[in-house]
Coordinates of C-alpha atoms in Angstrom, one line a residue:
M1 CA -8.3 16.1 -4.9
I2 CA -9.3 16.6 -1.3
P3 CA -7.2 13.5 0.0
M4 CA -4.0 14.7 -1.6
A5 CA -4.6 18.3 -0.6
Y6 CA -5.1 17.2 2.9
A7 CA -2.0 15.1 2.9
G8 CA 0.1 18.0 1.4
L9 CA -1.3 20.4 4.0
L10 CA -0.4 18.2 6.8
V11 CA 3.3 18.0 5.5
V12 CA 3.6 21.7 5.2
V13 CA 2.1 22.5 8.5
C14 CA 3.5 19.8 10.4
V15 CA 7.0 20.2 9.2
G16 CA 6.7 23.9 9.8
V17 CA 5.7 23.5 13.3
G18 CA 8.1 20.5 13.9
C19 CA 11.0 22.7 12.8
G20 CA 9.8 25.5 15.1
W21 CA 9.9 23.2 18.1
L22 CA 13.2 21.5 17.1
Q23 CA 14.9 25.0 17.0
R24 CA 13.5 25.8 20.3
L25 CA 15.0 22.4 21.6
R26 CA 18.2 23.2 20.0
V27 CA 18.9 19.8 18.6
S28 CA 22.4 19.5 17.5
S29 CA 24.0 18.3 14.5
I30 CA 20.7 18.5 12.3
D31 CA 20.7 18.6 8.6
G32 CA 17.7 19.0 6.0
L33 CA 16.8 15.3 6.1
T34 CA 17.0 15.0 9.9
M35 CA 14.8 18.2 10.2
A36 CA 12.3 16.8 7.6
V37 CA 11.9 13.3 9.4
F38 CA 11.8 14.5 13.1
A39 CA 10.0 17.6 12.4
A40 CA 7.1 15.9 10.5
A41 CA 6.7 13.3 13.3
A42 CA 6.7 16.0 15.9
G43 CA 4.3 18.2 14.1
L44 CA 1.8 15.5 13.6
G45 CA 1.9 14.6 17.2
V46 CA 1.3 18.3 18.3
L47 CA -1.5 18.6 15.6
G48 CA -3.2 15.4 17.0
M49 CA -2.8 16.8 20.6
V50 CA -4.5 20.1 19.5
V51 CA -7.4 18.3 17.9
W52 CA -8.0 16.3 20.9
A53 CA -7.9 19.5 23.0
F54 CA -10.5 20.8 20.6
G55 CA -12.8 17.8 21.2
L56 CA -12.6 18.0 25.0
C57 CA -13.6 21.5 25.0
G58 CA -16.7 20.6 22.8
A59 CA -15.4 22.0 19.6
F60 CA -15.2 18.7 17.7
R61 CA -17.2 19.9 14.7
P62 CA -16.5 19.9 11.0
T63 CA -16.6 23.7 10.8
V64 CA -14.1 24.0 13.7
L65 CA -11.5 21.1 13.2
P66 CA -9.8 22.9 10.1
L67 CA -8.8 25.6 12.5
A68 CA -6.7 23.1 14.4
F69 CA -3.9 23.8 11.7
V70 CA -3.8 27.4 12.9
A71 CA -3.7 26.5 16.7
C72 CA -1.1 24.0 16.0
A73 CA 1.2 26.6 14.4
M74 CA 0.6 29.0 17.3
T75 CA 1.8 26.4 19.8
A76 CA 5.2 26.8 18.3
G77 CA 4.8 30.5 17.9
V78 CA 5.6 30.6 14.2
H79 CA 4.0 30.8 10.8
P80 CA 4.3 27.4 9.4
T81 CA 5.7 28.4 6.0
R82 CA 8.5 30.2 8.0
F83 CA 10.2 26.7 8.7
A84 CA 8.5 24.4 6.5
I85 CA 9.3 25.7 3.0
P86 CA 12.9 26.4 3.9
A87 CA 13.3 23.0 5.5
L88 CA 11.9 21.1 2.6
S89 CA 13.7 23.1 -0.1
R90 CA 17.1 22.8 2.0
W91 CA 16.4 18.9 2.2
G92 CA 15.8 19.0 -1.7
R93 CA 18.9 21.1 -2.4
G94 CA 21.0 18.8 -0.2
I95 CA 20.4 15.9 -2.5
R96 CA 23.4 15.4 -4.6
C97 CA 23.0 15.6 -8.2
W98 CA 24.6 12.5 -9.5
W99 CA 24.0 9.6 -11.9
P100 CA 22.8 6.9 -9.6
D101 CA 24.4 3.4 -10.0
A102 CA 22.1 0.4 -10.8
L103 CA 21.7 -0.6 -7.2
T104 CA 20.7 2.7 -6.0
A105 CA 18.3 3.3 -9.0
A106 CA 16.7 -0.2 -8.5
L107 CA 16.2 0.4 -4.7
T108 CA 14.7 4.0 -5.3
L109 CA 12.4 2.6 -8.1
F110 CA 11.2 -0.2 -5.8
I111 CA 10.4 2.1 -3.0
A112 CA 8.6 4.5 -5.4
V113 CA 6.7 1.4 -6.8
M114 CA 5.5 0.4 -3.3
A115 CA 4.6 3.9 -2.3
F116 CA 2.4 4.1 -5.4
L117 CA 0.7 0.6 -4.7
T118 CA 0.0 1.5 -1.1
L119 CA -1.2 4.9 -2.1
T120 CA -3.5 3.4 -4.4
G121 CA -5.1 1.2 -1.5
A122 CA -5.2 4.0 0.7
L123 CA -7.3 6.3 -1.6
A124 CA -10.0 3.4 -1.8
P125 CA -12.8 3.4 0.8
P126 CA -12.4 1.0 3.5
T127 CA -13.8 -2.5 3.5
S128 CA -13.8 -5.4 5.8
N129 CA -10.1 -6.0 5.3
E130 CA -10.0 -3.0 7.5
W131 CA -12.3 -4.3 10.2
D132 CA -10.9 -2.2 13.0
A133 CA -11.2 0.9 11.0
L134 CA -15.1 0.3 10.3
A135 CA -15.5 -0.7 13.9
Y136 CA -13.7 2.0 15.8
H137 CA -10.6 3.7 14.2
L138 CA -12.9 5.7 11.9
A139 CA -16.4 4.9 13.6
V140 CA -15.4 6.5 17.0
P141 CA -14.3 9.7 15.5
K142 CA -17.5 9.8 13.2
V143 CA -19.8 9.5 16.5
W144 CA -17.8 12.4 18.0
L145 CA -18.1 14.4 15.0
H146 CA -21.8 13.9 14.9
D147 CA -22.0 14.9 18.7
G148 CA -19.6 17.8 18.5
R149 CA -17.4 16.7 21.4
I150 CA -15.4 13.9 22.6
H151 CA -17.1 11.8 25.3
A152 CA -17.4 8.3 26.6
I153 CA -18.9 5.7 24.4
P154 CA -20.1 3.1 26.8
Y155 CA -20.6 0.2 24.4
D156 CA -17.1 0.3 22.8
H157 CA -13.9 0.1 25.2
H158 CA -11.8 1.0 22.3
S159 CA -13.0 4.7 22.5
N160 CA -11.1 5.0 25.8
F161 CA -7.9 4.1 24.2
P162 CA -5.4 6.8 23.6
M163 CA -6.3 8.2 20.0
L164 CA -3.7 10.6 18.8
T165 CA -3.6 9.1 15.3
E166 CA -7.5 9.0 15.2
M167 CA -7.6 12.9 15.9
L168 CA -5.8 13.2 12.5
F169 CA -8.3 11.0 10.9
S170 CA -11.1 13.3 12.2
I171 CA -9.9 16.3 10.3
G172 CA -10.2 14.3 7.0
L173 CA -13.6 13.0 8.1
S174 CA -14.6 16.7 8.9
L175 CA -13.8 17.2 5.2
K176 CA -16.3 14.6 4.2
S177 CA -13.3 12.4 2.8
V178 CA -12.6 9.1 4.3
S179 CA -9.7 8.8 1.9
A180 CA -8.2 11.8 3.5
A181 CA -8.3 10.1 6.8
K182 CA -6.6 6.9 5.5
L183 CA -3.8 9.0 3.8
V184 CA -2.8 10.0 7.4
H185 CA -1.7 6.4 8.0
W186 CA -0.1 6.1 4.6
L187 CA 1.9 9.2 5.4
Y188 CA 3.1 7.7 8.5
G189 CA 4.2 4.7 6.7
C190 CA 6.3 6.9 4.1
L191 CA 7.8 8.7 7.2
C192 CA 8.7 5.3 8.6
A193 CA 10.6 4.4 5.5
L194 CA 12.3 7.9 5.4
A195 CA 13.3 7.2 8.9
C196 CA 14.8 4.0 7.9
Y197 CA 16.9 5.6 5.1
W198 CA 18.0 8.4 7.6
A199 CA 19.1 5.9 10.2
G200 CA 20.8 3.7 7.8
R201 CA 22.7 6.7 6.3
R202 CA 23.8 8.0 9.7
W203 CA 25.0 4.7 11.2
V204 CA 25.9 2.7 8.1
S205 CA 26.0 4.3 4.6
R206 CA 23.6 5.9 2.1
K207 CA 23.1 2.8 0.1
A208 CA 22.4 0.8 3.3
G209 CA 19.8 3.4 4.3
L210 CA 18.2 2.8 0.8
L211 CA 18.2 -0.9 1.4
A212 CA 16.7 -0.6 4.9
A213 CA 13.9 1.8 3.5
A214 CA 13.2 -0.7 0.6
L215 CA 13.1 -3.8 3.1
F216 CA 10.7 -1.9 5.2
M217 CA 8.3 -1.0 2.3
A218 CA 8.8 -4.8 1.2
C219 CA 7.2 -5.9 4.4
P220 CA 3.6 -7.2 3.6
L221 CA 2.4 -6.1 7.0
V222 CA 3.6 -2.5 6.4
A223 CA 2.1 -2.7 2.8
W224 CA -1.3 -3.7 3.9
E225 CA -1.2 -1.3 7.0
G226 CA -0.4 1.6 4.6
T227 CA -3.6 1.1 2.8
T228 CA -5.7 1.3 5.9
A229 CA -7.0 3.6 8.6
Y230 CA -5.1 1.7 11.4
I231 CA -2.5 3.3 13.8
D232 CA 0.4 0.7 14.0
L233 CA 2.6 2.8 11.5
A234 CA 2.1 5.8 13.6
S235 CA 3.1 3.9 16.6
T236 CA 6.2 2.5 14.7
L237 CA 7.4 5.8 13.7
Y238 CA 7.3 7.3 17.1
V239 CA 9.0 4.4 18.9
S240 CA 11.7 4.0 16.3
L241 CA 12.6 7.7 16.2
A242 CA 12.3 7.9 20.1
V243 CA 15.2 5.2 20.2
F244 CA 17.1 7.0 17.3
A245 CA 17.0 10.2 19.3
F246 CA 18.1 8.6 22.4
L247 CA 21.1 7.1 20.6
C248 CA 22.0 10.5 19.1
W249 CA 21.8 12.0 22.5
R250 CA 24.3 9.3 23.7
E251 CA 26.6 10.3 20.9
R252 CA 26.6 14.0 21.5
A253 CA 29.7 15.9 22.1
E254 CA 30.6 17.3 25.2
G255 CA 28.5 20.4 26.2
E256 CA 26.1 19.8 23.4
G257 CA 23.0 20.0 25.7
N258 CA 20.1 17.7 26.1
G259 CA 17.9 18.7 23.0
W260 CA 18.1 15.0 21.6
L261 CA 17.2 13.7 24.9
V262 CA 14.1 15.9 25.2
L263 CA 13.0 15.0 21.7
C264 CA 13.3 11.4 22.8
G265 CA 10.9 12.0 25.7
V266 CA 8.5 13.8 23.1
L267 CA 8.4 11.2 20.7
A268 CA 8.0 8.5 23.5
G269 CA 5.0 10.4 24.8
F270 CA 3.5 10.6 21.5
A271 CA 4.0 6.8 21.1
C272 CA 2.0 6.3 24.3
G273 CA -0.7 8.5 22.7
T274 CA -1.1 6.3 19.8
K275 CA -1.6 2.8 21.5
M276 CA -1.8 1.7 25.1
T277 CA 0.8 -1.0 24.6
M278 CA 3.3 1.6 23.7
I279 CA 3.5 2.4 27.4
I280 CA 5.9 -0.7 27.3
T281 CA 8.1 0.5 24.6
S282 CA 8.5 3.9 26.4
G283 CA 9.0 2.2 29.8
M284 CA 11.8 0.4 28.0
L285 CA 13.5 3.6 27.0
V286 CA 13.2 4.8 30.6
L287 CA 14.7 1.6 32.0
W288 CA 17.6 1.8 29.5
A289 CA 18.4 5.3 30.6
A290 CA 18.1 4.2 34.3
G291 CA 20.4 1.3 33.6
A292 CA 22.9 3.5 31.9
A293 CA 22.6 5.9 34.8
G294 CA 23.2 3.1 37.5
L295 CA 26.2 1.9 35.6
R296 CA 27.6 5.6 35.0
R297 CA 27.9 5.2 31.5
G298 CA 27.2 8.9 30.4
V299 CA 23.8 9.2 31.9
A300 CA 23.0 10.9 35.0
W301 CA 19.8 10.4 37.1
K302 CA 18.7 14.0 36.1
H303 CA 18.7 12.9 32.5
V304 CA 16.5 9.9 33.4
A305 CA 14.2 12.3 35.3
L306 CA 14.0 14.7 32.2
V307 CA 13.1 12.0 29.5
T308 CA 10.5 10.5 32.0
G309 CA 9.1 13.8 32.8
V310 CA 8.6 14.9 29.1
M311 CA 7.2 11.6 28.2
A312 CA 4.7 11.7 31.2
V313 CA 3.6 15.2 30.4
L314 CA 2.4 14.2 26.9
A315 CA 1.3 10.7 27.6
A316 CA -0.4 11.1 30.9
P317 CA -3.5 13.1 29.7
W318 CA -4.9 10.4 27.7
Y319 CA -4.8 8.0 30.7
I320 CA -6.0 10.6 33.0
K321 CA -9.1 11.3 30.7
T322 CA -9.8 7.5 30.6
W323 CA -9.5 7.1 34.4
I324 CA -12.1 10.1 34.9
L325 CA -14.4 8.6 32.4
T326 CA -14.2 4.8 33.4
G327 CA -12.5 4.7 36.7
N328 CA -9.5 2.7 35.1
P329 CA -6.6 4.5 33.6
V330 CA -5.8 1.5 31.3
Y331 CA -9.4 0.4 30.7
P332 CA -10.4 -2.3 30.0
F333 CA -7.2 -3.8 31.1
A334 CA -6.3 -4.8 34.7
Y335 CA -9.9 -5.0 35.6
S336 CA -9.2 -7.1 38.6
I337 CA -7.2 -4.2 40.0
F338 CA -9.0 -1.0 38.9
G339 CA -12.3 -2.3 37.9
G340 CA -14.2 -0.1 35.4
R341 CA -17.6 1.3 34.3
W342 CA -19.5 -0.8 31.6
W343 CA -17.2 -3.8 31.9
S344 CA -17.6 -6.9 33.8
E345 CA -15.4 -10.0 34.9
Q346 CA -16.9 -12.0 32.2
A347 CA -16.1 -9.6 29.7
A348 CA -12.5 -9.4 30.9
L349 CA -12.2 -13.3 30.8
D350 CA -13.6 -13.3 27.4
Y351 CA -11.2 -10.5 26.1
A352 CA -8.2 -12.3 27.7
A353 CA -9.3 -15.5 26.0
E354 CA -9.5 -13.9 22.6
Q355 CA -6.0 -12.3 22.9
A356 CA -4.6 -15.7 24.0
R357 CA -5.9 -17.3 20.6
F358 CA -3.1 -15.6 18.7
G359 CA 0.3 -17.4 18.0
I360 CA 1.3 -21.0 18.8
G361 CA 1.3 -20.9 22.6
K362 CA 3.5 -19.3 25.4
T363 CA 6.0 -22.1 25.6
L364 CA 9.7 -22.3 24.9
Y365 CA 9.1 -23.8 21.5
G366 CA 6.8 -21.1 20.8
F367 CA 9.4 -18.5 21.5
L368 CA 12.2 -20.0 19.8
M369 CA 9.9 -20.6 16.7
A370 CA 8.5 -17.0 16.5
P371 CA 10.8 -15.5 14.0
W372 CA 10.0 -18.7 11.7
S373 CA 6.4 -19.0 12.4
T374 CA 5.5 -15.2 12.3
T375 CA 7.0 -15.1 8.9
F376 CA 6.0 -18.5 7.2
H377 CA 3.0 -19.5 9.4
A378 CA 1.3 -16.0 9.9
Q379 CA -2.0 -17.2 9.9
Y380 CA -1.9 -18.0 13.6
Y381 CA -0.9 -14.3 14.3
A382 CA -3.3 -12.8 11.8
N383 CA -6.6 -11.3 12.6
P384 CA -8.9 -13.2 12.7
P385 CA -6.7 -15.8 14.1
A386 CA -6.3 -19.4 13.2
V387 CA -6.3 -21.8 16.3
Y388 CA -3.2 -23.4 16.7
D389 CA -3.6 -27.3 17.0
G390 CA -0.2 -28.4 17.8
T391 CA 1.2 -28.5 14.3
L392 CA 2.4 -25.7 11.9
Q393 CA -0.3 -26.4 9.5
D394 CA -2.9 -24.0 8.1
A395 CA -5.9 -24.9 9.9
R396 CA -7.9 -22.1 8.4
S397 CA -7.3 -22.1 4.6
G398 CA -9.6 -19.8 2.9
A399 CA -9.6 -17.4 5.7
V400 CA -11.0 -14.0 4.8
F401 CA -7.7 -12.1 5.7
P402 CA -4.7 -13.3 3.7
A403 CA -1.9 -14.6 6.1
V404 CA 0.9 -13.2 4.1
F405 CA -0.2 -9.6 5.1
A406 CA 0.6 -10.6 8.9
T407 CA 4.1 -11.2 8.1
L408 CA 7.0 -8.8 8.7
G409 CA 8.8 -9.9 5.5
L410 CA 12.0 -11.6 4.9
G411 CA 14.3 -8.6 5.6
A412 CA 14.6 -8.7 9.2
V413 CA 14.5 -12.3 9.4
G414 CA 17.1 -13.0 6.5
F415 CA 19.5 -10.2 7.3
A416 CA 19.5 -9.1 10.8
P417 CA 20.7 -12.3 12.4
L418 CA 23.6 -12.1 9.9
W419 CA 25.0 -8.9 11.5
L420 CA 26.2 -10.9 14.5
A421 CA 28.2 -13.2 11.9
R422 CA 29.3 -10.4 9.5
P423 CA 32.6 -11.4 7.9
A424 CA 34.2 -7.9 8.0
R425 CA 33.7 -5.3 10.7
R426 CA 33.4 -2.4 8.3
D427 CA 30.9 -0.4 10.3
E428 CA 32.3 1.9 12.8
N429 CA 29.1 2.2 14.7
A430 CA 28.8 -1.2 16.1
A431 CA 27.5 0.1 19.5
P432 CA 24.4 1.7 18.4
L433 CA 23.5 -1.1 16.0
R434 CA 24.1 -3.5 19.0
A435 CA 21.9 -1.4 21.2
M436 CA 18.9 -1.5 18.4
L437 CA 19.2 -5.4 18.4
L438 CA 19.3 -5.6 22.2
Y439 CA 16.3 -3.3 22.6
C440 CA 14.3 -5.4 20.0
V441 CA 15.2 -8.7 21.8
A442 CA 13.9 -7.2 25.2
F443 CA 10.6 -6.1 23.4
L444 CA 10.1 -9.5 21.8
V445 CA 10.3 -11.1 25.2
I446 CA 7.6 -8.6 26.5
W447 CA 5.4 -9.3 23.3
F448 CA 5.9 -13.0 23.8
A449 CA 4.5 -12.5 27.4
L450 CA 1.4 -10.7 26.1
T451 CA -0.6 -11.2 22.9
H452 CA 1.0 -12.7 19.9
Q453 CA -0.1 -10.5 17.2
T454 CA 2.6 -9.5 14.5
R455 CA 1.1 -6.0 14.3
Y456 CA 2.4 -5.3 17.7
L457 CA 5.9 -6.2 16.6
L458 CA 5.9 -3.5 13.9
P459 CA 7.6 -0.8 16.1
L460 CA 10.7 -3.2 16.1
L461 CA 11.0 -3.4 12.3
P462 CA 13.0 -0.2 11.5
L463 CA 15.2 -1.0 14.5
L464 CA 16.0 -4.5 13.1
L465 CA 16.5 -3.3 9.5
I466 CA 19.5 -0.9 10.3
P467 CA 21.6 -3.7 11.6
A468 CA 20.1 -5.9 8.7
S469 CA 21.4 -3.2 6.2
A470 CA 24.8 -3.2 8.0
A471 CA 25.1 -7.0 7.6
A472 CA 24.0 -6.8 3.9
R473 CA 26.9 -4.2 3.4
A474 CA 29.5 -6.1 5.2
F475 CA 28.7 -9.3 3.1
W476 CA 28.6 -7.2 -0.1
H477 CA 32.3 -6.2 0.5
A478 CA 33.4 -9.8 1.6
G479 CA 33.8 -11.0 -2.0
Q480 CA 32.0 -11.6 -5.2
G481 CA 30.3 -14.8 -4.2
W482 CA 28.8 -13.1 -1.2
R483 CA 27.7 -10.2 -3.3
A484 CA 25.7 -12.5 -5.4
A485 CA 24.3 -14.0 -2.4
V486 CA 23.2 -10.5 -1.1
I487 CA 21.5 -9.5 -4.5
T488 CA 19.7 -12.9 -4.5
L489 CA 18.3 -12.6 -0.8
T490 CA 17.5 -8.8 -1.3
G491 CA 15.6 -9.8 -4.6
V492 CA 13.6 -12.5 -2.8
C493 CA 12.8 -10.1 0.2
L494 CA 11.5 -7.5 -2.3
L495 CA 9.5 -9.8 -4.4
W496 CA 7.9 -11.2 -1.1
G497 CA 6.5 -7.7 -0.6
V498 CA 5.6 -6.5 -4.1
I499 CA 3.7 -9.4 -5.5
P500 CA 1.0 -9.4 -2.6
S501 CA 0.9 -5.7 -2.9
I502 CA 0.1 -5.8 -6.4
V503 CA -2.8 -8.3 -5.5
L504 CA -3.9 -6.0 -2.9
A505 CA -3.9 -2.7 -4.8
M506 CA -5.5 -3.9 -8.2
P507 CA -9.0 -4.1 -7.0
A508 CA -8.7 -0.6 -5.7
M509 CA -7.3 0.8 -9.0
S510 CA -10.7 1.9 -10.4
V511 CA -11.9 3.8 -7.5
A512 CA -8.6 5.2 -6.3
W513 CA -8.0 7.1 -9.7
G514 CA -11.5 8.1 -10.6
G515 CA -12.7 5.2 -12.9
E516 CA -15.3 4.3 -10.6
S517 CA -17.4 6.0 -7.7
Q518 CA -16.9 5.0 -4.2
D519 CA -20.6 4.1 -3.7
A520 CA -20.4 1.6 -6.8
Y521 CA -17.2 0.1 -5.6
L522 CA -18.4 -0.5 -2.2
R523 CA -21.7 -1.9 -3.3
R524 CA -19.8 -4.3 -5.5
T525 CA -17.1 -5.4 -3.0
E526 CA -18.4 -4.8 0.5
P527 CA -21.7 -6.5 1.9
I528 CA -21.6 -4.6 5.1
Y529 CA -21.9 -1.3 3.1
S530 CA -24.9 -2.6 1.2
L531 CA -26.6 -3.5 4.5
S532 CA -25.7 -0.2 5.9
Q533 CA -27.2 1.7 3.1
S534 CA -30.4 -0.3 3.5
I535 CA -30.5 0.6 7.2
N536 CA -30.0 4.2 6.4
Q537 CA -32.8 4.2 3.8
Q538 CA -35.4 2.0 5.4
L539 CA -35.0 2.5 9.2
P540 CA -36.2 5.7 10.8
R541 CA -33.9 8.4 11.8
D542 CA -34.7 8.0 15.6
A543 CA -34.0 4.2 15.5
K544 CA -31.4 2.6 17.6
I545 CA -29.7 -0.6 16.6
L546 CA -28.2 -3.3 18.8
F547 CA -25.5 -5.1 17.2
L548 CA -24.9 -8.9 18.0
Q549 CA -21.9 -10.5 16.6
E550 CA -21.2 -7.3 14.6
T551 CA -19.1 -4.2 15.2
R552 CA -18.7 -2.5 11.8
G553 CA -20.9 0.5 12.1
F554 CA -18.9 3.2 10.3
Y555 CA -21.2 3.2 7.3
I556 CA -24.6 3.3 9.3
D557 CA -26.1 6.6 10.0
R558 CA -28.4 5.7 12.8
A559 CA -27.5 5.3 16.6
Y560 CA -26.2 1.9 17.6
Q561 CA -24.4 0.0 20.2
W562 CA -22.6 -3.1 20.6
G563 CA -24.5 -6.0 22.6
N564 CA -22.2 -9.1 23.0
P565 CA -21.5 -9.8 26.7
S566 CA -17.7 -9.9 25.7
Q567 CA -18.1 -6.2 24.5
N568 CA -19.6 -4.6 27.5
A569 CA -21.9 -5.1 30.4
L570 CA -24.7 -2.7 29.2
I571 CA -27.2 -5.6 28.6
P572 CA -27.8 -7.9 31.6
W573 CA -27.9 -11.0 29.7
N574 CA -27.5 -13.4 32.7
S575 CA -30.6 -12.0 34.3
L576 CA -32.7 -12.5 31.1
N577 CA -34.5 -15.8 30.9
A578 CA -37.3 -15.1 28.4
P579 CA -37.8 -13.0 25.3
E580 CA -40.2 -10.7 27.0
Q581 CA -37.5 -9.8 29.6
M582 CA -34.9 -9.4 26.9
D583 CA -37.2 -7.1 24.9
A584 CA -38.0 -4.9 28.0
A585 CA -34.4 -4.6 28.8
L586 CA -33.5 -3.5 25.2
R587 CA -36.4 -1.0 25.2
A588 CA -35.3 0.5 28.5
Q589 CA -32.0 1.6 26.5
G590 CA -34.0 3.0 23.8
I591 CA -33.2 0.1 21.4
T592 CA -35.8 -0.4 18.5
H593 CA -33.9 -2.8 16.1
V594 CA -31.4 -5.7 16.3
L595 CA -28.7 -6.4 13.8
V596 CA -27.5 -10.1 14.0
N597 CA -24.6 -11.4 12.1
W598 CA -25.5 -15.2 12.1
S599 CA -22.5 -15.9 9.8
A600 CA -20.2 -14.8 12.7
A601 CA -21.9 -16.7 15.3
A602 CA -19.4 -19.4 16.4
P603 CA -20.3 -22.5 18.4
A604 CA -18.7 -20.6 21.5
T605 CA -21.4 -18.2 21.3
E606 CA -24.0 -20.7 22.0
S607 CA -23.0 -20.8 25.7
E608 CA -24.3 -17.3 26.0
R609 CA -27.9 -16.5 26.5
W610 CA -28.6 -14.2 23.5
P611 CA -28.6 -16.8 20.5
A612 CA -31.4 -18.8 22.2
L613 CA -33.3 -15.8 23.3
A614 CA -33.1 -14.3 19.9
R615 CA -34.2 -17.4 18.1
T616 CA -37.2 -17.7 20.5
A617 CA -38.1 -14.0 19.8
I618 CA -37.8 -14.6 16.1
E619 CA -40.0 -17.7 16.1
R620 CA -42.6 -16.2 18.3
G621 CA -42.9 -13.0 16.1
R622 CA -41.6 -10.7 18.6
W623 CA -38.7 -9.8 16.3
K624 CA -39.9 -9.2 12.9
P625 CA -37.3 -9.2 10.0
V626 CA -36.8 -5.8 8.2
I627 CA -33.7 -6.4 6.2
M628 CA -32.2 -9.9 5.3
M629 CA -28.8 -10.6 3.5
G630 CA -27.9 -14.3 2.9
R631 CA -29.8 -17.5 2.3
G632 CA -32.3 -17.0 4.9
G633 CA -32.9 -18.6 8.3
Y634 CA -30.0 -18.3 10.7
T635 CA -27.4 -17.5 8.1
G636 CA -25.9 -14.2 6.7
M637 CA -27.0 -10.9 8.4
A638 CA -30.5 -9.7 9.4
V639 CA -32.0 -6.6 10.8
Y640 CA -35.1 -7.2 13.2
A641 CA -37.5 -4.8 14.5
I642 CA -38.3 -5.2 18.1
G643 CA -42.3 -5.6 18.2
P644 CA -44.5 -3.6 20.8
N645 CA -45.2 -4.9 24.3

């Protein structure tokens, strides 16, 4: 009950606060649905910033964080129910009472089924299919909750990233419910689908909006992300709504004011607070506005300054905090320019090499093939990545992470290009649809210049699906034969999403709906959980563990730090030549035990010093095995106690 109650409280409070701010901004031409979508997004952002402020002030405690709801409401100067309940009820009353046709009923049913399947996965505790959640999205807030404040975590560079969404996870964790934390991301996914419906209805038609929402939910990557405690759906919501708000401002009537433009800046600022790469998406909005101002197309330079200023006010605090703690505002990136504490040149090189492993290469062939390869050969864009060998073959069959969940689905690839070749120009809003496509193309070019992970393309999906739904509508009205083709392609797109989602949700059914305890489920399905429980039971409370080839520490209740040289520069591996020196360096940092994931040790790690030193320490009896998982020897995972001097 706690997860669902938390999600409901989030909706009521955040919609209420968001409505208060939207009224203060005097956003024009706003109905109940518009209020619900934009207010919820804005309210979630405000709440995340308030929780972050609590943490910086040393009030990051389970007994204090629930008060963030009250503080959040106070920022808008309203009681949340003053706006939330009327706004939600007005939206409900605005839905027409009609007997839906078959298409409307089918699309609505599909959206409901996908929402249920992803909800089932979200209610289950995280496993290694949510590696980053166990490593830092949930693990970092857990450390801060334990310490009662937000502070630097030297071993984990991710802790210095913007963490707006993780702040909302923290309230769920403070309620002792990891499922409540995961439901935050599921809620962001539902809001993304609602935003697709809203935009489709505004610029195309109501049925086109339903189709866009259904195609969004049919994206396997969206379905998987909706079951995780990741942050990409939050980034997607803020980026797409910021673009939609900018387009609404461009369409304003004479003398309507700049409410939509300010809202665009607010949402772009929140996007920068979810993920560092979202600086690029927000920067593209600024360049868009600046280009229009330079060409004198309804935008003045004061408007560019306004949207940039609002965005900077909300985004800059995250990067200023990182600059103060690490000496680098975009830590650990741009190390050659800014440097950074706890980082090294070798770590920067290793990090860049890891990111470069994704995709099929930064060549013209790789760029032109990106729509096809990200859809049908997603193993090269997934995490962990397959290594491209020059042919589009699955070089890693049997990989832990199913490649299908790294695809953006067939909707955008199948329908969006058809907008350019639509047979009848029935849509009267070609300009905003064209702007969405151009924005996506520009972002695709930037994505291609960086790391090739399909997760980083998610913010484009709603912007692609609105023109895609317009193309489907145009072909639908082109004749009976085209209508059959649209139905067939739509059916294939929806099946492409629902079948993997059923496979994803089935194992979680028992634990999500009360048929099995979370402890029993995790002991049955997740090896790292069993190892973590053994550590919690067998190691003393003052133990400190060094992780090698492992980062998943969420379930461990003992102090730990990551130890690979590619993760930080805390251990001076290059200066260690003997096990005695290694043990002395570890003891100097208070480390009493070492956890080694031998199964994850790749041939590349043999060039590092720690594998040889670790084996020598084990063979000489300096490291004594305490917990072993696997076949023994240098396989599986093992925890060693560091012997006395």
